[in-house]
mmCIF file of C-alpha atoms in Angstrom:
data_model
loop_
_atom_site.group_PDB
_atom_site.id
_atom_site.type_symbol
_atom_site.label_atom_id
_atom_site.label_comp_id
_atom_site.label_asym_id
_atom_site.label_seq_id
_atom_site.Cartn_x
_atom_site.Cartn_y
_atom_site.Cartn_z
ATOM 1 C CA UNK Z 7 -49.834 -183.262 -59.343
ATOM 2 C CA UNK Z 8 -49.582 -179.959 -57.407
ATOM 3 C CA UNK Z 9 -52.880 -178.757 -58.884
ATOM 4 C CA UNK Z 10 -54.565 -182.047 -57.912
ATOM 5 C CA UNK Z 11 -53.223 -181.791 -54.343
ATOM 6 C CA UNK Z 12 -54.379 -178.185 -53.934
ATOM 7 C CA UNK Z 13 -57.777 -179.148 -55.320
ATOM 8 C CA UNK Z 14 -58.150 -181.938 -52.756
ATOM 9 C CA UNK Z 15 -57.167 -179.571 -49.942
ATOM 10 C CA UNK Z 16 -59.691 -176.976 -51.125
ATOM 11 C CA UNK Z 17 -62.371 -179.678 -51.417
ATOM 12 C CA UNK Z 18 -61.666 -180.798 -47.847
ATOM 13 C CA UNK Z 19 -62.089 -177.246 -46.570
ATOM 14 C CA UNK Z 20 -65.390 -176.874 -48.455
ATOM 15 C CA UNK Z 21 -66.581 -180.276 -47.232
ATOM 16 C CA UNK Z 22 -65.867 -179.356 -43.634
ATOM 17 C CA UNK Z 23 -67.585 -175.996 -44.014
ATOM 18 C CA UNK Z 24 -70.825 -176.876 -45.787
ATOM 19 C CA UNK Z 25 -71.037 -180.700 -45.713
ATOM 20 C CA UNK Z 26 -70.704 -181.291 -49.442
ATOM 21 C CA UNK Z 27 -68.679 -180.102 -52.413
ATOM 22 C CA UNK Z 28 -65.886 -182.678 -52.763
ATOM 23 C CA UNK Z 29 -67.097 -184.200 -56.076
ATOM 24 C CA UNK Z 30 -68.232 -180.804 -57.351
ATOM 25 C CA UNK Z 31 -64.718 -179.427 -56.902
ATOM 26 C CA UNK Z 32 -62.523 -182.484 -57.539
ATOM 27 C CA UNK Z 33 -64.262 -184.258 -60.448
ATOM 28 C CA UNK Z 34 -64.099 -181.310 -62.895
ATOM 29 C CA UNK Z 35 -60.442 -180.577 -62.092
ATOM 30 C CA UNK Z 36 -59.293 -184.214 -62.358
ATOM 31 C CA UNK Z 37 -61.366 -184.627 -65.519
ATOM 32 C CA UNK Z 38 -59.570 -181.609 -66.963
ATOM 33 C CA UNK Z 39 -56.153 -182.951 -65.876
ATOM 34 C CA UNK Z 40 -56.677 -186.676 -66.539
ATOM 35 C CA UNK Z 41 -60.049 -188.291 -67.384
ATOM 36 C CA UNK Z 42 -63.505 -188.937 -65.909
ATOM 37 C CA UNK Z 43 -62.958 -192.593 -65.012
ATOM 38 C CA UNK Z 44 -59.835 -191.881 -62.976
ATOM 39 C CA UNK Z 45 -61.538 -188.910 -61.308
ATOM 40 C CA UNK Z 46 -64.499 -191.032 -60.221
ATOM 41 C CA UNK Z 47 -62.269 -193.890 -58.983
ATOM 42 C CA UNK Z 48 -60.080 -191.524 -56.956
ATOM 43 C CA UNK Z 49 -63.080 -190.168 -55.056
ATOM 44 C CA UNK Z 50 -64.442 -193.545 -53.937
ATOM 45 C CA UNK Z 51 -62.675 -193.617 -50.548
ATOM 46 C CA UNK Z 52 -63.242 -189.904 -49.802
ATOM 47 C CA UNK Z 53 -66.929 -190.176 -50.725
ATOM 48 C CA UNK Z 54 -67.434 -193.202 -48.492
ATOM 49 C CA UNK Z 55 -65.371 -192.423 -45.407
ATOM 50 C CA UNK Z 56 -65.589 -188.628 -45.124
ATOM 51 C CA UNK Z 57 -69.367 -188.866 -45.440
ATOM 52 C CA UNK Z 58 -69.549 -191.776 -42.989
ATOM 53 C CA UNK Z 59 -67.715 -189.552 -40.512
ATOM 54 C CA UNK Z 60 -70.254 -186.784 -41.011
ATOM 55 C CA UNK Z 61 -73.186 -189.203 -40.703
ATOM 56 C CA UNK Z 62 -71.850 -190.121 -37.262
ATOM 57 C CA UNK Z 63 -71.183 -186.506 -36.284
ATOM 58 C CA UNK Z 64 -74.682 -185.377 -37.281
ATOM 59 C CA UNK Z 65 -76.589 -188.597 -36.499
ATOM 60 C CA UNK Z 66 -79.020 -186.718 -34.257
ATOM 61 C CA UNK Z 67 -79.866 -184.232 -37.031
ATOM 62 C CA UNK Z 68 -81.309 -186.301 -39.894
ATOM 63 C CA UNK Z 69 -84.400 -186.156 -42.040
ATOM 64 C CA UNK Z 70 -86.888 -189.024 -41.425
ATOM 65 C CA UNK Z 71 -85.304 -192.408 -42.228
ATOM 66 C CA UNK Z 72 -88.135 -193.414 -44.582
ATOM 67 C CA UNK Z 73 -87.396 -190.359 -46.700
ATOM 68 C CA UNK Z 74 -83.637 -190.979 -46.683
ATOM 69 C CA UNK Z 75 -84.135 -194.683 -47.492
ATOM 70 C CA UNK Z 76 -86.254 -193.864 -50.560
ATOM 71 C CA UNK Z 77 -83.737 -191.223 -51.670
ATOM 72 C CA UNK Z 78 -80.803 -193.615 -51.243
ATOM 73 C CA UNK Z 79 -82.392 -196.693 -52.867
ATOM 74 C CA UNK Z 80 -83.363 -194.662 -55.930
ATOM 75 C CA UNK Z 81 -79.828 -193.255 -56.008
ATOM 76 C CA UNK Z 82 -78.356 -196.757 -55.914
ATOM 77 C CA UNK Z 83 -80.413 -197.783 -58.953
ATOM 78 C CA UNK Z 84 -79.245 -194.649 -60.729
ATOM 79 C CA UNK Z 85 -75.609 -195.495 -59.937
ATOM 80 C CA UNK Z 86 -75.919 -198.775 -61.836
ATOM 81 C CA UNK Z 87 -77.367 -197.010 -64.890
ATOM 82 C CA UNK Z 88 -74.752 -194.267 -64.733
ATOM 83 C CA UNK Z 89 -71.835 -196.705 -64.395
ATOM 84 C CA UNK Z 90 -73.040 -198.499 -67.518
ATOM 85 C CA UNK Z 91 -72.861 -195.146 -69.322
ATOM 86 C CA UNK Z 92 -69.353 -194.614 -67.940
ATOM 87 C CA UNK Z 93 -68.257 -197.838 -69.630
ATOM 88 C CA UNK Z 94 -69.889 -197.433 -73.034
ATOM 89 C CA UNK Z 95 -69.546 -193.704 -73.726
ATOM 90 C CA UNK Z 96 -66.446 -192.099 -75.255
ATOM 91 C CA UNK Z 97 -64.034 -190.005 -73.124
ATOM 92 C CA UNK Z 98 -65.067 -186.852 -74.997
ATOM 93 C CA UNK Z 99 -68.755 -187.444 -74.321
ATOM 94 C CA UNK Z 100 -68.025 -188.189 -70.670
ATOM 95 C CA UNK Z 101 -66.011 -184.973 -70.334
ATOM 96 C CA UNK Z 102 -68.838 -183.013 -71.922
ATOM 97 C CA UNK Z 103 -71.200 -184.817 -69.530
ATOM 98 C CA UNK Z 104 -69.206 -183.484 -66.589
ATOM 99 C CA UNK Z 105 -69.336 -179.979 -68.068
ATOM 100 C CA UNK Z 106 -73.071 -180.391 -68.624
ATOM 101 C CA UNK Z 107 -73.553 -181.488 -65.015
ATOM 102 C CA UNK Z 108 -71.685 -178.389 -63.851
ATOM 103 C CA UNK Z 109 -73.829 -176.096 -66.002
ATOM 104 C CA UNK Z 110 -76.988 -177.829 -64.727
ATOM 105 C CA UNK Z 111 -75.792 -177.379 -61.151
ATOM 106 C CA UNK Z 112 -75.102 -173.668 -61.677
ATOM 107 C CA UNK Z 113 -78.418 -173.000 -63.417
ATOM 108 C CA UNK Z 114 -80.416 -174.795 -60.709
ATOM 109 C CA UNK Z 115 -78.496 -173.082 -57.921
ATOM 110 C CA UNK Z 116 -79.202 -169.660 -59.431
ATOM 111 C CA UNK Z 117 -82.844 -170.454 -60.162
ATOM 112 C CA UNK Z 118 -83.574 -171.901 -56.718
ATOM 113 C CA UNK Z 119 -81.889 -169.304 -54.554
ATOM 114 C CA UNK Z 120 -85.268 -167.833 -53.628
ATOM 115 C CA UNK Z 121 -87.291 -171.055 -53.920
ATOM 116 C CA UNK Z 122 -88.397 -173.123 -50.927
ATOM 117 C CA UNK Z 123 -89.369 -176.782 -51.437
ATOM 118 C CA UNK Z 124 -91.952 -177.920 -48.835
ATOM 119 C CA UNK Z 125 -91.253 -181.313 -47.249
ATOM 120 C CA UNK Z 126 -94.642 -182.628 -48.398
ATOM 121 C CA UNK Z 127 -93.701 -181.975 -52.041
ATOM 122 C CA UNK Z 128 -90.154 -183.267 -51.512
ATOM 123 C CA UNK Z 129 -91.592 -186.625 -50.387
ATOM 124 C CA UNK Z 130 -93.530 -186.917 -53.642
ATOM 125 C CA UNK Z 131 -90.523 -186.336 -55.910
ATOM 126 C CA UNK Z 132 -87.785 -187.988 -53.842
ATOM 127 C CA UNK Z 133 -87.625 -191.154 -55.999
ATOM 128 C CA UNK Z 134 -87.086 -189.514 -59.421
ATOM 129 C CA UNK Z 135 -84.660 -186.986 -57.928
ATOM 130 C CA UNK Z 136 -82.720 -189.794 -56.236
ATOM 131 C CA UNK Z 137 -82.598 -191.777 -59.487
ATOM 132 C CA UNK Z 138 -81.332 -188.759 -61.437
ATOM 133 C CA UNK Z 139 -78.735 -188.028 -58.754
ATOM 134 C CA UNK Z 140 -77.483 -191.617 -58.950
ATOM 135 C CA UNK Z 141 -77.212 -191.525 -62.743
ATOM 136 C CA UNK Z 142 -75.212 -188.292 -62.583
ATOM 137 C CA UNK Z 143 -72.950 -189.737 -59.889
ATOM 138 C CA UNK Z 144 -72.366 -192.945 -61.828
ATOM 139 C CA UNK Z 145 -71.676 -191.375 -65.223
ATOM 140 C CA UNK Z 146 -70.144 -188.013 -64.304
ATOM 141 C CA UNK Z 147 -69.090 -188.442 -60.672
ATOM 142 C CA UNK Z 148 -71.329 -185.565 -59.552
ATOM 143 C CA UNK Z 149 -74.767 -186.078 -58.047
ATOM 144 C CA UNK Z 150 -74.858 -182.478 -56.766
ATOM 145 C CA UNK Z 151 -76.989 -181.002 -59.584
ATOM 146 C CA UNK Z 152 -79.819 -183.212 -58.302
ATOM 147 C CA UNK Z 153 -78.982 -184.269 -54.729
ATOM 148 C CA UNK Z 154 -77.450 -181.144 -53.208
ATOM 149 C CA UNK Z 155 -79.799 -178.698 -54.910
ATOM 150 C CA UNK Z 156 -82.795 -180.863 -53.882
ATOM 151 C CA UNK Z 157 -81.921 -180.746 -50.182
ATOM 152 C CA UNK Z 158 -80.764 -177.118 -50.425
ATOM 153 C CA UNK Z 159 -84.167 -176.138 -51.798
ATOM 154 C CA UNK Z 160 -85.764 -177.567 -48.644
ATOM 155 C CA UNK Z 161 -83.926 -174.861 -46.660
ATOM 156 C CA UNK Z 162 -82.732 -177.303 -44.023
ATOM 157 C CA UNK Z 163 -80.680 -176.241 -41.036
ATOM 158 C CA UNK Z 164 -76.934 -176.806 -41.536
ATOM 159 C CA UNK Z 165 -76.660 -179.918 -39.277
ATOM 160 C CA UNK Z 166 -79.738 -181.545 -40.869
ATOM 161 C CA UNK Z 167 -78.470 -180.851 -44.370
ATOM 162 C CA UNK Z 168 -74.961 -182.178 -43.671
ATOM 163 C CA UNK Z 169 -76.176 -185.334 -41.935
ATOM 164 C CA UNK Z 170 -78.849 -186.126 -44.517
ATOM 165 C CA UNK Z 171 -76.758 -185.532 -47.649
ATOM 166 C CA UNK Z 172 -73.977 -187.595 -46.090
ATOM 167 C CA UNK Z 173 -76.349 -190.547 -45.603
ATOM 168 C CA UNK Z 174 -77.209 -190.364 -49.303
ATOM 169 C CA UNK Z 175 -73.555 -190.150 -50.378
ATOM 170 C CA UNK Z 176 -72.561 -193.141 -48.221
ATOM 171 C CA UNK Z 177 -75.430 -195.238 -49.574
ATOM 172 C CA UNK Z 178 -74.751 -194.588 -53.256
ATOM 173 C CA UNK Z 179 -70.990 -195.046 -52.833
ATOM 174 C CA UNK Z 180 -71.641 -198.496 -51.328
ATOM 175 C CA UNK Z 181 -73.363 -199.365 -54.618
ATOM 176 C CA UNK Z 182 -70.779 -197.576 -56.761
ATOM 177 C CA UNK Z 183 -67.751 -199.479 -55.404
ATOM 178 C CA UNK Z 184 -68.813 -202.968 -56.594
ATOM 179 C CA UNK Z 185 -70.077 -201.438 -59.860
ATOM 180 C CA UNK Z 186 -66.667 -199.871 -60.549
ATOM 181 C CA UNK Z 187 -64.821 -203.037 -59.496
ATOM 182 C CA UNK Z 188 -66.915 -205.186 -61.836
ATOM 183 C CA UNK Z 189 -66.128 -202.934 -64.801
ATOM 184 C CA UNK Z 190 -62.383 -202.719 -64.058
ATOM 185 C CA UNK Z 191 -62.504 -198.947 -63.544
ATOM 186 C CA UNK Z 192 -61.511 -199.215 -59.868
ATOM 187 C CA UNK Z 193 -58.062 -200.836 -59.968
ATOM 188 C CA UNK Z 194 -55.537 -201.452 -57.186
ATOM 189 C CA UNK Z 195 -53.469 -198.440 -58.272
ATOM 190 C CA UNK Z 196 -56.491 -196.151 -58.368
ATOM 191 C CA UNK Z 197 -57.598 -197.476 -54.967
ATOM 192 C CA UNK Z 198 -54.235 -196.371 -53.550
ATOM 193 C CA UNK Z 199 -54.728 -192.926 -55.089
ATOM 194 C CA UNK Z 200 -58.189 -192.840 -53.545
ATOM 195 C CA UNK Z 201 -56.893 -193.570 -50.043
ATOM 196 C CA UNK Z 202 -54.234 -190.850 -50.449
ATOM 197 C CA UNK Z 203 -56.942 -188.401 -51.574
ATOM 198 C CA UNK Z 204 -59.006 -189.319 -48.510
ATOM 199 C CA UNK Z 205 -56.126 -188.496 -46.162
ATOM 200 C CA UNK Z 206 -55.635 -185.077 -47.778
ATOM 201 C CA UNK Z 207 -59.359 -184.248 -47.581
ATOM 202 C CA UNK Z 208 -59.664 -185.415 -43.961
ATOM 203 C CA UNK Z 209 -56.676 -183.255 -43.019
ATOM 204 C CA UNK Z 210 -58.392 -180.159 -44.446
ATOM 205 C CA UNK Z 211 -61.914 -180.793 -43.112
ATOM 206 C CA UNK Z 212 -61.366 -179.486 -39.537
ATOM 207 C CA UNK Z 213 -60.247 -176.122 -40.937
ATOM 208 C CA UNK Z 214 -63.376 -176.029 -43.090
ATOM 209 C CA UNK Z 215 -65.570 -176.868 -40.092
ATOM 210 C CA UNK Z 216 -64.147 -173.893 -38.202
ATOM 211 C CA UNK Z 217 -64.577 -171.574 -41.188
ATOM 212 C CA UNK Z 218 -68.127 -172.833 -41.701
ATOM 213 C CA UNK Z 219 -69.078 -171.617 -38.234
ATOM 214 C CA UNK Z 220 -67.587 -168.171 -38.818
ATOM 215 C CA UNK Z 221 -68.284 -167.390 -42.475
ATOM 216 C CA UNK Z 222 -71.683 -167.199 -44.218
ATOM 217 C CA UNK Z 223 -72.727 -170.262 -46.240
ATOM 218 C CA UNK Z 224 -73.391 -167.917 -49.177
ATOM 219 C CA UNK Z 225 -69.712 -166.961 -49.287
ATOM 220 C CA UNK Z 226 -68.724 -170.565 -49.984
ATOM 221 C CA UNK Z 227 -71.576 -170.955 -52.489
ATOM 222 C CA UNK Z 228 -70.448 -167.968 -54.552
ATOM 223 C CA UNK Z 229 -66.827 -169.067 -54.541
ATOM 224 C CA UNK Z 230 -67.704 -172.575 -55.725
ATOM 225 C CA UNK Z 231 -70.007 -171.307 -58.459
ATOM 226 C CA UNK Z 232 -67.378 -168.934 -59.828
ATOM 227 C CA UNK Z 233 -64.748 -171.678 -59.875
ATOM 228 C CA UNK Z 234 -67.088 -174.177 -61.536
ATOM 229 C CA UNK Z 235 -68.103 -171.767 -64.285
ATOM 230 C CA UNK Z 236 -64.453 -171.380 -65.302
ATOM 231 C CA UNK Z 237 -63.761 -175.129 -65.142
ATOM 232 C CA UNK Z 238 -66.846 -175.992 -67.218
ATOM 233 C CA UNK Z 239 -65.787 -173.516 -69.893
ATOM 234 C CA UNK Z 240 -62.275 -175.002 -69.971
ATOM 235 C CA UNK Z 241 -63.588 -178.595 -70.292
ATOM 236 C CA UNK Z 242 -65.950 -177.633 -73.119
ATOM 237 C CA UNK Z 243 -63.179 -175.824 -75.018
ATOM 238 C CA UNK Z 244 -60.761 -178.746 -74.604
ATOM 239 C CA UNK Z 245 -63.359 -181.327 -75.645
ATOM 240 C CA UNK Z 246 -64.581 -179.493 -78.725
ATOM 241 C CA UNK Z 247 -61.345 -178.164 -80.203
#
């Protein structure tokens, strides 16, 4: 319980600083401590409301709505496919899926650090990237290997990135909630846990926002990547032994 609480606090700080990172931090840790389904259910309220708050805060700094609509609709379709996988796959496979998503995220982040994705090209690939992001979110609780790295590669200014990724997260969570309810994964007890997690994350976000203005974005990136590498290794060891 203490580890889960500290993880949520850390995720709130990261979220406030760089506009994303809650699922990337929380899902692997809760998967390691409990299981993937609980981890995904617990993040429903934080994903919806913390991102809705950031959409409002950065509403004047968004990518074109046509682009965001295509990204979000494709993500919603992916959520439905991913949630189906969450129901039919075994806990071990799901845990390995989370570890795989982490590894994919780390590899892409390292490979794209010097790459710039022009907006013209981004418009051409937004639908398949959105679909992949939705599938990853639905099945592993982490769209970041596709969604965050996609927008990061566009080298957007911090306010544009935060506002735009938050629009995507709100949209796919609105699809994910009824999908999880229909499968019985999102129960009343897990909903209560989710609201509690939201309160912890919201409490930590203002600190992160202040740090984000003072510390380089790269500092947070490196810290997250180091943490994720260790968590992925731990999940793989636990799942295969």
